[in-house]
mmCIF file of C-alpha atoms and ligand atoms in Angstrom:
data_model
loop_
_atom_site.group_PDB
_atom_site.id
_atom_site.type_symbol
_atom_site.label_atom_id
_atom_site.label_comp_id
_atom_site.label_asym_id
_atom_site.label_seq_id
_atom_site.Cartn_x
_atom_site.Cartn_y
_atom_site.Cartn_z
ATOM 1 C CA UNK A 95 101.363 74.973 324.462
ATOM 2 C CA UNK A 96 103.102 78.331 325.183
ATOM 3 C CA UNK A 97 101.631 81.660 324.018
ATOM 4 C CA UNK A 98 101.684 82.742 320.438
ATOM 5 C CA UNK A 99 104.461 84.811 318.918
ATOM 6 C CA UNK A 100 103.168 87.976 317.194
ATOM 7 C CA UNK A 101 105.347 90.254 315.064
ATOM 8 C CA UNK A 102 104.133 93.824 314.625
ATOM 9 C CA UNK A 103 105.457 95.648 311.575
ATOM 10 C CA UNK A 104 107.846 94.650 308.808
ATOM 11 C CA UNK A 105 110.781 96.099 306.896
ATOM 12 C CA UNK A 106 110.001 97.792 303.557
ATOM 13 C CA UNK A 107 111.676 94.881 301.791
ATOM 14 C CA UNK A 108 109.576 92.296 303.634
ATOM 15 C CA UNK A 109 106.345 94.203 303.016
ATOM 16 C CA UNK A 110 107.151 94.587 299.320
ATOM 17 C CA UNK A 111 107.876 90.848 299.080
ATOM 18 C CA UNK A 112 104.512 89.834 300.585
ATOM 19 C CA UNK A 113 102.550 92.542 298.730
ATOM 20 C CA UNK A 114 104.103 91.478 295.446
ATOM 21 C CA UNK A 115 103.107 87.823 295.928
ATOM 22 C CA UNK A 116 99.585 88.798 297.035
ATOM 23 C CA UNK A 117 99.175 91.060 293.998
ATOM 24 C CA UNK A 118 100.472 88.482 291.542
ATOM 25 C CA UNK A 119 98.547 85.488 292.821
ATOM 26 C CA UNK A 120 95.720 86.875 294.939
ATOM 27 C CA UNK A 121 95.058 85.690 298.472
ATOM 28 C CA UNK A 122 94.896 83.446 300.420
ATOM 29 C CA UNK A 123 98.291 81.939 299.610
ATOM 30 C CA UNK A 124 100.599 79.289 300.978
ATOM 31 C CA UNK A 125 104.118 80.013 299.782
ATOM 32 C CA UNK A 126 106.685 77.207 299.730
ATOM 33 C CA UNK A 127 110.312 78.305 299.797
ATOM 34 C CA UNK A 128 112.230 75.447 298.187
ATOM 35 C CA UNK A 129 115.595 76.562 299.512
ATOM 36 C CA UNK A 130 114.281 76.647 303.064
ATOM 37 C CA UNK A 131 112.976 73.100 302.650
ATOM 38 C CA UNK A 132 116.350 71.922 301.364
ATOM 39 C CA UNK A 133 118.109 73.709 304.245
ATOM 40 C CA UNK A 134 115.876 71.959 306.791
ATOM 41 C CA UNK A 135 116.567 68.573 305.221
ATOM 42 C CA UNK A 136 120.329 69.182 305.252
ATOM 43 C CA UNK A 137 120.240 70.398 308.860
ATOM 44 C CA UNK A 138 118.457 67.277 310.042
ATOM 45 C CA UNK A 139 120.809 65.120 307.989
ATOM 46 C CA UNK A 140 123.794 66.794 309.683
ATOM 47 C CA UNK A 141 122.177 66.394 313.105
ATOM 48 C CA UNK A 142 121.514 62.666 312.488
ATOM 49 C CA UNK A 143 124.315 61.687 310.094
ATOM 50 C CA UNK A 144 123.860 57.920 310.297
ATOM 51 C CA UNK A 145 120.082 57.955 309.926
ATOM 52 C CA UNK A 146 118.221 57.554 306.605
ATOM 53 C CA UNK A 147 115.458 60.154 306.430
ATOM 54 C CA UNK A 148 112.046 59.278 304.985
ATOM 55 C CA UNK A 149 109.856 62.378 304.649
ATOM 56 C CA UNK A 150 106.378 61.760 306.138
ATOM 57 C CA UNK A 151 104.257 62.831 303.158
ATOM 58 C CA UNK A 152 101.161 63.357 305.309
ATOM 59 C CA UNK A 153 102.625 66.560 306.764
ATOM 60 C CA UNK A 154 102.402 68.467 303.449
ATOM 61 C CA UNK A 155 101.374 66.314 300.495
ATOM 62 C CA UNK A 156 102.388 68.460 297.516
ATOM 63 C CA UNK A 157 104.347 67.305 294.484
ATOM 64 C CA UNK A 158 106.630 70.367 294.689
ATOM 65 C CA UNK A 159 107.655 69.313 298.199
ATOM 66 C CA UNK A 160 108.295 65.720 297.156
ATOM 67 C CA UNK A 161 110.172 66.809 294.047
ATOM 68 C CA UNK A 162 112.440 69.074 296.079
ATOM 69 C CA UNK A 163 113.170 66.392 298.667
ATOM 70 C CA UNK A 164 113.644 63.791 295.936
ATOM 71 C CA UNK A 165 116.318 65.986 294.378
ATOM 72 C CA UNK A 166 118.301 65.990 297.622
ATOM 73 C CA UNK A 167 117.994 62.221 298.069
ATOM 74 C CA UNK A 168 115.278 61.861 300.714
ATOM 75 C CA UNK A 169 113.227 58.708 301.101
ATOM 76 C CA UNK A 170 109.465 58.841 301.629
ATOM 77 C CA UNK A 171 107.173 57.603 304.384
ATOM 78 C CA UNK A 172 103.870 56.707 302.735
ATOM 79 C CA UNK A 173 100.654 56.015 304.621
ATOM 80 C CA UNK A 174 98.143 55.544 301.780
ATOM 81 C CA UNK A 175 97.819 54.774 298.090
ATOM 82 C CA UNK A 176 96.904 58.437 297.534
ATOM 83 C CA UNK A 177 100.264 59.525 298.948
ATOM 84 C CA UNK A 178 101.994 56.909 296.827
ATOM 85 C CA UNK A 179 100.287 58.283 293.706
ATOM 86 C CA UNK A 180 102.074 61.611 294.244
ATOM 87 C CA UNK A 181 105.416 59.828 293.833
ATOM 88 C CA UNK A 182 104.610 58.043 290.577
ATOM 89 C CA UNK A 183 105.529 60.885 288.210
ATOM 90 C CA UNK A 184 108.703 61.634 290.148
ATOM 91 C CA UNK A 185 110.064 58.187 289.303
ATOM 92 C CA UNK A 186 111.068 57.583 292.912
ATOM 93 C CA UNK A 187 112.312 54.034 293.402
ATOM 94 C CA UNK A 188 110.038 51.923 295.606
ATOM 95 C CA UNK A 189 113.148 51.025 297.585
ATOM 96 C CA UNK A 190 113.208 54.603 298.837
ATOM 97 C CA UNK A 191 109.731 54.335 300.340
ATOM 98 C CA UNK A 192 108.337 52.724 303.466
ATOM 99 C CA UNK A 193 104.649 52.072 304.095
ATOM 100 C CA UNK A 194 104.056 53.103 307.689
ATOM 101 C CA UNK A 195 100.312 52.812 308.225
ATOM 102 C CA UNK A 196 99.910 50.040 310.809
ATOM 103 C CA UNK A 197 96.412 49.143 309.539
ATOM 104 C CA UNK A 198 96.178 48.373 305.825
ATOM 105 C CA UNK A 199 93.656 47.150 303.294
ATOM 106 C CA UNK A 200 94.711 44.487 300.830
ATOM 107 C CA UNK A 201 94.557 47.146 298.094
ATOM 108 C CA UNK A 202 97.029 49.322 300.048
ATOM 109 C CA UNK A 203 99.486 46.413 300.200
ATOM 110 C CA UNK A 204 99.076 45.557 296.533
ATOM 111 C CA UNK A 205 99.445 49.196 295.425
ATOM 112 C CA UNK A 206 102.605 49.553 297.501
ATOM 113 C CA UNK A 207 104.107 46.310 296.180
ATOM 114 C CA UNK A 208 103.291 47.311 292.609
ATOM 115 C CA UNK A 209 105.192 50.550 293.269
ATOM 116 C CA UNK A 210 108.158 48.549 294.524
ATOM 117 C CA UNK A 211 107.698 49.400 298.191
ATOM 118 C CA UNK A 212 108.557 46.362 300.307
ATOM 119 C CA UNK A 213 108.851 47.660 303.872
ATOM 120 C CA UNK A 214 105.596 47.675 305.841
ATOM 121 C CA UNK A 215 104.835 48.650 309.425
ATOM 122 C CA UNK A 216 102.445 46.594 311.570
ATOM 123 C CA UNK A 217 101.562 46.763 315.244
ATOM 124 C CA UNK A 218 99.540 43.604 315.881
ATOM 125 C CA UNK A 219 99.428 39.933 314.968
ATOM 126 C CA UNK A 220 96.182 40.143 312.978
ATOM 127 C CA UNK A 221 97.843 42.529 310.518
ATOM 128 C CA UNK A 222 100.388 39.797 309.783
ATOM 129 C CA UNK A 223 97.642 37.700 308.193
ATOM 130 C CA UNK A 224 97.127 40.428 305.578
ATOM 131 C CA UNK A 225 100.816 40.339 304.652
ATOM 132 C CA UNK A 226 101.060 36.537 304.655
ATOM 133 C CA UNK A 227 100.038 36.112 300.969
ATOM 134 C CA UNK A 228 102.966 38.376 300.024
ATOM 135 C CA UNK A 229 105.421 36.960 302.589
ATOM 136 C CA UNK A 230 108.325 36.448 300.195
ATOM 137 C CA UNK A 231 108.217 40.061 299.068
ATOM 138 C CA UNK A 232 107.777 42.042 302.275
ATOM 139 C CA UNK A 233 109.980 43.078 305.178
ATOM 140 C CA UNK A 234 108.153 44.200 308.293
ATOM 141 C CA UNK A 235 108.811 46.727 311.043
ATOM 142 C CA UNK A 236 106.879 46.235 314.262
ATOM 143 C CA UNK A 237 105.689 49.506 315.778
ATOM 144 C CA UNK A 238 105.948 49.798 319.544
ATOM 145 C CA UNK A 239 103.909 52.215 321.646
ATOM 146 C CA UNK A 240 105.687 54.808 323.786
ATOM 147 C CA UNK A 241 103.202 57.245 325.303
ATOM 148 C CA UNK A 242 104.560 60.787 325.546
ATOM 149 C CA UNK A 243 103.518 63.643 327.751
ATOM 150 C CA UNK A 244 106.069 66.056 326.326
ATOM 151 C CA UNK A 245 104.752 65.793 322.757
ATOM 152 C CA UNK A 246 101.929 68.049 321.609
ATOM 153 C CA UNK A 247 100.369 65.203 319.613
ATOM 154 C CA UNK A 248 100.554 61.737 321.226
ATOM 155 C CA UNK A 249 100.749 59.179 318.401
ATOM 156 C CA UNK A 250 101.062 56.081 320.591
ATOM 157 C CA UNK A 251 97.504 56.069 321.889
ATOM 158 C CA UNK A 252 96.084 54.723 318.681
ATOM 159 C CA UNK A 253 99.041 52.714 317.355
ATOM 160 C CA UNK A 254 101.890 50.590 318.618
ATOM 161 C CA UNK A 255 102.059 47.273 320.452
ATOM 162 C CA UNK A 256 103.140 46.893 324.064
ATOM 163 C CA UNK A 257 106.781 46.003 324.573
ATOM 164 C CA UNK A 258 105.748 42.723 326.234
ATOM 165 C CA UNK A 259 103.872 41.686 323.063
ATOM 166 C CA UNK A 260 106.962 41.876 320.832
ATOM 167 C CA UNK A 261 108.249 38.276 321.278
ATOM 168 C CA UNK A 262 104.851 36.682 320.553
ATOM 169 C CA UNK A 263 104.292 38.815 317.438
ATOM 170 C CA UNK A 264 107.776 37.925 316.164
ATOM 171 C CA UNK A 265 107.090 34.202 316.783
ATOM 172 C CA UNK A 266 103.747 34.464 314.958
ATOM 173 C CA UNK A 267 105.488 36.196 312.026
ATOM 174 C CA UNK A 268 108.045 33.391 311.885
ATOM 175 C CA UNK A 269 105.244 30.829 311.884
ATOM 176 C CA UNK A 270 103.671 32.632 308.906
ATOM 177 C CA UNK A 271 107.001 32.917 307.091
ATOM 178 C CA UNK A 272 107.192 36.720 307.417
ATOM 179 C CA UNK A 273 110.449 38.445 308.222
ATOM 180 C CA UNK A 274 110.251 41.099 310.947
ATOM 181 C CA UNK A 275 113.292 43.210 310.212
ATOM 182 C CA UNK A 276 113.102 45.465 313.205
ATOM 183 C CA UNK A 277 111.116 47.845 315.369
ATOM 184 C CA UNK A 278 109.687 51.319 314.882
ATOM 185 C CA UNK A 279 108.121 53.926 317.126
ATOM 186 C CA UNK A 280 106.808 57.494 317.091
ATOM 187 C CA UNK A 281 107.318 59.422 320.311
ATOM 188 C CA UNK A 282 104.603 61.931 319.357
ATOM 189 C CA UNK A 283 104.636 64.971 317.135
ATOM 190 C CA UNK A 284 106.160 68.330 318.158
ATOM 191 C CA UNK A 285 108.142 66.550 320.825
ATOM 192 C CA UNK A 286 109.687 69.028 323.251
ATOM 193 C CA UNK A 287 112.209 66.646 324.706
ATOM 194 C CA UNK A 288 114.701 64.364 322.924
ATOM 195 C CA UNK A 289 114.758 62.287 326.102
ATOM 196 C CA UNK A 290 111.663 60.521 324.754
ATOM 197 C CA UNK A 291 113.544 59.435 321.630
ATOM 198 C CA UNK A 292 116.501 58.366 323.756
ATOM 199 C CA UNK A 293 114.391 56.240 326.066
ATOM 200 C CA UNK A 294 112.468 54.638 323.184
ATOM 201 C CA UNK A 295 115.721 53.834 321.329
ATOM 202 C CA UNK A 296 117.221 52.240 324.433
ATOM 203 C CA UNK A 297 114.126 50.189 325.174
ATOM 204 C CA UNK A 298 113.773 49.041 321.561
ATOM 205 C CA UNK A 299 117.475 48.098 321.456
ATOM 206 C CA UNK A 300 117.050 45.989 324.557
ATOM 207 C CA UNK A 301 113.953 44.262 323.132
ATOM 208 C CA UNK A 302 115.707 43.656 319.817
ATOM 209 C CA UNK A 303 118.659 41.976 321.573
ATOM 210 C CA UNK A 304 116.217 39.789 323.550
ATOM 211 C CA UNK A 305 114.366 38.746 320.374
ATOM 212 C CA UNK A 306 117.635 38.157 318.527
ATOM 213 C CA UNK A 307 118.510 35.504 321.106
ATOM 214 C CA UNK A 308 115.762 33.261 319.683
ATOM 215 C CA UNK A 309 114.720 34.672 316.285
ATOM 216 C CA UNK A 310 115.659 32.761 313.128
ATOM 217 C CA UNK A 311 116.542 36.025 311.311
ATOM 218 C CA UNK A 312 117.821 38.872 313.493
ATOM 219 C CA UNK A 313 116.076 42.203 313.944
ATOM 220 C CA UNK A 314 118.558 44.790 312.674
ATOM 221 C CA UNK A 315 116.475 47.845 311.654
ATOM 222 C CA UNK A 316 115.271 50.583 313.975
ATOM 223 C CA UNK A 317 112.919 53.304 312.741
ATOM 224 C CA UNK A 318 112.949 56.225 315.201
ATOM 225 C CA UNK A 319 109.870 57.905 313.673
ATOM 226 C CA UNK A 320 109.225 61.654 313.644
ATOM 227 C CA UNK A 321 108.576 64.148 316.409
ATOM 228 C CA UNK A 322 111.411 66.581 315.580
ATOM 229 C CA UNK A 323 109.963 69.961 316.525
ATOM 230 C CA UNK A 324 109.180 73.109 314.561
ATOM 231 C CA UNK A 325 110.207 76.497 315.948
ATOM 232 C CA UNK A 326 106.742 77.968 316.543
ATOM 233 C CA UNK A 327 108.165 80.375 319.152
ATOM 234 C CA UNK A 328 110.733 81.638 316.594
ATOM 235 C CA UNK A 329 113.447 81.228 319.202
ATOM 236 C CA UNK A 330 116.052 79.854 316.824
ATOM 237 C CA UNK A 331 115.564 76.182 317.709
ATOM 238 C CA UNK A 332 118.886 74.363 317.333
ATOM 239 C CA UNK A 333 118.175 70.924 315.827
ATOM 240 C CA UNK A 334 121.825 69.941 316.181
ATOM 241 C CA UNK A 335 121.576 70.455 319.963
ATOM 242 C CA UNK A 336 118.134 68.787 320.107
ATOM 243 C CA UNK A 337 119.462 65.680 318.365
ATOM 244 C CA UNK A 338 122.745 65.474 320.282
ATOM 245 C CA UNK A 339 121.454 62.977 322.899
ATOM 246 C CA UNK A 340 119.751 60.946 320.157
ATOM 247 C CA UNK A 341 123.022 60.785 318.213
ATOM 248 C CA UNK A 342 124.888 59.684 321.301
ATOM 249 C CA UNK A 343 122.384 56.895 322.014
ATOM 250 C CA UNK A 344 122.382 55.672 318.417
ATOM 251 C CA UNK A 345 126.193 55.477 318.501
ATOM 252 C CA UNK A 346 125.897 52.802 321.203
ATOM 253 C CA UNK A 347 123.861 50.464 318.949
ATOM 254 C CA UNK A 348 125.469 47.638 316.944
ATOM 255 C CA UNK A 349 127.252 49.165 313.949
ATOM 256 C CA UNK A 350 125.454 46.985 311.399
ATOM 257 C CA UNK A 351 121.945 48.059 312.417
ATOM 258 C CA UNK A 352 120.072 50.182 309.866
ATOM 259 C CA UNK A 353 118.568 53.312 311.419
ATOM 260 C CA UNK A 354 115.820 55.365 309.792
ATOM 261 C CA UNK A 355 113.527 58.229 310.725
ATOM 262 C CA UNK A 356 110.241 59.614 309.381
ATOM 263 C CA UNK A 357 110.402 63.398 309.874
ATOM 264 C CA UNK A 358 107.454 65.489 308.691
ATOM 265 C CA UNK A 359 106.942 68.666 310.673
ATOM 266 C CA UNK A 360 110.577 69.698 311.133
ATOM 267 C CA UNK A 361 111.233 69.615 307.390
ATOM 268 C CA UNK A 362 108.206 71.470 306.083
ATOM 269 C CA UNK A 363 106.920 73.761 308.861
ATOM 270 C CA UNK A 364 109.311 76.709 308.321
ATOM 271 C CA UNK A 365 109.359 76.286 304.546
ATOM 272 C CA UNK A 366 105.794 77.565 304.107
ATOM 273 C CA UNK A 367 104.332 81.009 304.824
ATOM 274 C CA UNK A 368 100.654 81.902 304.720
ATOM 275 C CA UNK A 369 99.547 85.216 303.226
ATOM 276 C CA UNK A 370 95.984 86.272 303.991
ATOM 277 C CA UNK A 371 94.119 89.522 303.563
ATOM 278 C CA UNK A 372 91.752 91.359 305.883
ATOM 279 C CA UNK A 373 88.410 91.197 304.045
ATOM 280 C CA UNK A 374 86.315 92.965 306.666
ATOM 281 C CA UNK A 375 86.417 94.538 310.111
ATOM 282 C CA UNK A 376 84.016 95.387 312.888
ATOM 283 C CA UNK A 377 83.959 96.607 316.479
ATOM 284 C CA UNK A 378 82.255 94.103 318.762
ATOM 285 C CA UNK A 379 81.906 95.927 322.096
ATOM 286 C CA UNK A 380 85.169 97.788 322.077
ATOM 287 C CA UNK A 381 87.150 94.886 320.589
ATOM 288 C CA UNK A 382 88.229 95.174 316.956
ATOM 289 C CA UNK A 383 87.500 92.039 314.924
ATOM 290 C CA UNK A 384 89.335 91.470 311.642
ATOM 291 C CA UNK A 385 87.979 88.863 309.205
ATOM 292 C CA UNK A 386 90.612 87.202 307.006
ATOM 293 C CA UNK A 387 90.244 85.229 303.775
ATOM 294 C CA UNK A 388 91.749 82.108 305.387
ATOM 295 C CA UNK A 389 90.959 80.470 308.719
ATOM 296 C CA UNK A 390 90.719 77.290 310.778
ATOM 297 C CA UNK A 391 88.670 75.488 308.126
ATOM 298 C CA UNK A 392 91.487 76.309 305.690
ATOM 299 C CA UNK A 393 95.242 76.728 306.128
ATOM 300 C CA UNK A 394 94.884 77.310 309.872
ATOM 301 C CA UNK A 395 93.187 73.919 310.363
ATOM 302 C CA UNK A 396 96.255 72.801 312.317
ATOM 303 C CA UNK A 397 95.092 75.007 315.163
ATOM 304 C CA UNK A 398 92.217 72.526 315.590
ATOM 305 C CA UNK A 399 93.714 69.180 314.555
ATOM 306 C CA UNK A 400 97.364 69.726 315.410
ATOM 307 C CA UNK A 401 97.041 72.093 318.415
ATOM 308 C CA UNK A 402 99.531 74.444 316.719
ATOM 309 C CA UNK A 403 99.750 78.192 317.342
ATOM 310 C CA UNK A 404 101.440 79.710 314.327
ATOM 311 C CA UNK A 405 103.504 82.894 314.695
ATOM 312 C CA UNK A 406 101.595 85.786 313.123
ATOM 313 C CA UNK A 407 102.812 89.032 311.597
ATOM 314 C CA UNK A 408 101.052 92.217 310.563
ATOM 315 C CA UNK A 409 102.881 94.595 308.263
ATOM 316 C CA UNK A 410 101.457 97.760 309.815
ATOM 317 C CA UNK A 411 103.029 99.294 312.930
ATOM 318 C CA UNK A 412 101.426 101.464 315.651
ATOM 319 C CA UNK A 413 99.842 101.390 319.093
ATOM 320 C CA UNK A 414 98.199 98.053 319.798
ATOM 321 C CA UNK A 415 94.986 96.940 321.493
ATOM 322 C CA UNK A 416 93.463 93.523 322.178
ATOM 323 C CA UNK A 417 91.884 92.325 318.943
ATOM 324 C CA UNK A 418 90.446 89.228 317.279
ATOM 325 C CA UNK A 419 91.537 87.619 313.992
ATOM 326 C CA UNK A 420 88.749 85.496 312.523
ATOM 327 C CA UNK A 421 88.507 83.263 309.452
ATOM 328 C CA UNK A 422 86.078 83.698 306.553
ATOM 329 C CA UNK A 423 83.490 80.962 307.224
ATOM 330 C CA UNK A 424 80.116 81.382 308.891
ATOM 331 C CA UNK A 425 81.114 79.325 311.928
ATOM 332 C CA UNK A 426 82.037 80.920 315.266
ATOM 333 C CA UNK A 427 84.775 78.361 315.842
ATOM 334 C CA UNK A 428 86.587 79.905 312.884
ATOM 335 C CA UNK A 429 88.756 82.220 314.979
ATOM 336 C CA UNK A 430 92.513 82.239 314.493
ATOM 337 C CA UNK A 431 93.487 84.390 317.478
ATOM 338 C CA UNK A 432 91.640 86.076 320.307
ATOM 339 C CA UNK A 433 93.004 88.648 322.684
ATOM 340 C CA UNK A 434 95.911 89.336 320.364
ATOM 341 C CA UNK A 435 97.556 92.779 320.631
ATOM 342 C CA UNK A 436 97.414 94.395 317.190
ATOM 343 C CA UNK A 437 97.651 97.894 315.737
ATOM 344 C CA UNK A 438 94.521 99.035 313.925
ATOM 345 C CA UNK A 439 94.280 97.156 310.637
ATOM 346 C CA UNK A 440 92.411 98.181 307.512
ATOM 347 C CA UNK A 441 90.446 96.081 305.054
ATOM 348 C CA UNK A 442 92.966 94.980 302.428
ATOM 349 C CA UNK A 443 95.886 94.652 304.877
ATOM 350 C CA UNK A 444 97.935 91.469 304.750
ATOM 351 C CA UNK A 445 98.357 89.121 307.703
ATOM 352 C CA UNK A 446 101.256 86.676 307.521
ATOM 353 C CA UNK A 447 101.378 83.247 309.169
ATOM 354 C CA UNK A 448 104.854 81.760 309.699
ATOM 355 C CA UNK A 449 105.929 78.128 310.147
ATOM 356 C CA UNK A 450 102.821 76.998 308.287
ATOM 357 C CA UNK A 451 104.011 73.981 306.305
ATOM 358 C CA UNK A 452 103.098 71.084 308.578
ATOM 359 C CA UNK A 453 99.546 69.758 308.996
ATOM 360 C CA UNK A 454 97.986 72.952 307.588
ATOM 361 C CA UNK A 455 96.902 72.460 303.964
ATOM 362 C CA UNK A 456 96.986 68.729 304.746
ATOM 363 C CA UNK A 457 93.952 68.904 307.034
ATOM 364 C CA UNK A 458 91.875 71.755 305.631
ATOM 365 C CA UNK A 459 88.246 71.365 304.550
ATOM 366 C CA UNK A 460 86.058 73.083 301.940
ATOM 367 C CA UNK A 461 83.433 74.336 304.429
ATOM 368 C CA UNK A 462 81.296 77.101 302.888
ATOM 369 C CA UNK A 463 82.968 76.143 299.593
ATOM 370 C CA UNK A 464 85.475 78.902 300.070
ATOM 371 C CA UNK A 465 88.554 78.649 297.854
ATOM 372 C CA UNK A 466 91.639 76.853 299.134
ATOM 373 C CA UNK A 467 94.758 78.904 299.615
ATOM 374 C CA UNK A 468 96.734 78.821 296.389
ATOM 375 C CA UNK A 469 100.045 76.981 296.683
ATOM 376 C CA UNK A 470 102.939 78.956 295.212
ATOM 377 C CA UNK A 471 106.548 77.808 295.010
ATOM 378 C CA UNK A 472 109.462 80.208 295.259
ATOM 379 C CA UNK A 473 113.167 79.616 294.983
ATOM 380 C CA UNK A 474 115.610 82.089 296.575
ATOM 381 C CA UNK A 475 112.758 84.545 296.915
ATOM 382 C CA UNK A 476 111.884 84.420 293.181
ATOM 383 C CA UNK A 477 108.626 82.963 291.956
ATOM 384 C CA UNK A 478 109.513 79.730 290.283
ATOM 385 C CA UNK A 479 106.223 78.061 289.618
ATOM 386 C CA UNK A 480 102.644 78.323 290.638
ATOM 387 C CA UNK A 481 101.742 74.833 291.784
ATOM 388 C CA UNK A 482 98.024 74.988 292.314
ATOM 389 C CA UNK A 483 96.542 71.856 293.859
ATOM 390 C CA UNK A 484 98.690 68.701 294.217
HETATM 391 C C1 PLP B 668 103.737 57.063 311.272
HETATM 392 C C2 PLP B 668 104.165 58.485 311.277
HETATM 393 N N1 PLP B 668 105.423 58.789 310.900
HETATM 394 C C3 PLP B 668 105.871 60.048 310.846
HETATM 395 C C4 PLP B 668 105.051 61.106 311.193
HETATM 396 C C5 PLP B 668 105.600 62.501 311.112
HETATM 397 O O1 PLP B 668 105.785 62.999 312.374
HETATM 398 P P1 PLP B 668 106.352 64.468 312.624
HETATM 399 O O2 PLP B 668 105.579 65.387 311.764
HETATM 400 O O3 PLP B 668 106.173 64.667 314.073
HETATM 401 O O4 PLP B 668 107.794 64.452 312.256
HETATM 402 C C6 PLP B 668 103.728 60.851 311.628
HETATM 403 C C7 PLP B 668 102.842 61.946 312.008
HETATM 404 O O5 PLP B 668 101.659 61.804 312.203
HETATM 405 C C8 PLP B 668 103.289 59.505 311.668
HETATM 406 O O6 PLP B 668 102.030 59.198 312.044
#
C-alpha cells in the first residue's frame, strides 16, 4: 500500500462547506454525496457497457445509498438476510438481486426466495444439498477461486472452488436437479491490475466451454465480481482506461452470454467524506498528538479490516511538523496516522477524510460506547436529508 495523501489547507469555500455541516449536525459525520454516487455508477456503466451491475451492499449498507442506486437502475448483490431487509421498503424486484454468499443457512435461502431472489452463488458440492429442496426455483453460479497478489484484499483464500473441481460440481448439480447457470469470481478488492480480471474471464470462459460440451443445460452467465479500485491516492484514476482490457476480453465471449459484476468500493468510496473534530491535543516528547472524535474503532475501521489509507485534509495552513492523529477510544491501536506532516492544529479544528464510503461505517464497532458518526446525505452540495442509522 503506497503512502497516504495529505492535503494541507482548504479554500474558503471548502472550509465554509465543512464548517457548516459540522455546525448543523455536530461531529463526527459521514457525508454521502448522492450526485457523486450516481456519477460513479454511470462511469462504471460506461466503462463496462454490456455488464449488468449489482451493487455489493456490504461496502456501505445504508438505505440512502440503495435508494440512490435503485433510482438509476442498479441491481444489488446481497450476502445476508439483514442486507436484504434494507431493500424491502424500496420495493426492489427480487429479480434485480443476487445472493452471493457461498455459505448459506436454510433461513438465508428461504428469506431470499421469499424476496424473489433466485440466483445463488455456491463454491462447493455440499452447498448444493442446501439448495436441493428448492431446485425448481433457483439458478446457481459457481464461484471459482483466483488468488491475487495485486489486490489489497484477497477474497479467494476463503471462497471459490478450484478450476479442476468445476466439472464434478456441475455433474453433482445435474444429479440433484439444480441448474448451474454459470461461473463467478472475485479477483480481490482494491485490485491494482485489470490483468487479473482478464485472466479470470479467459479461464472461466474456457472452463464454461469445456462444461458446455457435456452439460444438459449450458453455462451462459459469467459474474466478474468486484475489485474495481478507489482512488485513494487522489491521482484521478481513470476507470474507463482501467476497464479497457476487461471490455476487450468480454467482447470475445459468445454474444448470448449474460455478464454481471458486483462492484462495491468503486461506487461508494468517493461518495462519502468523513468530518471529525480535534477534541484534544498533547505534546508527547516533541511530537504533537491530536485526538479526534472518530477513529479506527469507528469510521476509520477500514484501516484495520480493509488495509485502506484514506486521504486526509486539514483546513488550516502553515509550517508542518511530524504529528500523530489518534482516535477517541482508550486503546493505543486507535491511531489514524503517525508521522504525518501537519501544521499546528487547535482543539475544535476539523479534520476531513476523503474516499471514505467503502468498508468504513460497514465495519465499525461501538468500543467505549462512543457515538457512531452521523450519516448525512447531501445532493449537489445541499443538505437533503439527515439519514441517521440505516
Ligand atoms: C462476493 C463479493 N462481491 C462483491 C464484493 C465487492 O467488492 P469490491 O468492493 O472490491 O468491489 C465483495 C467484497 O467483499 C464480495 O465479497
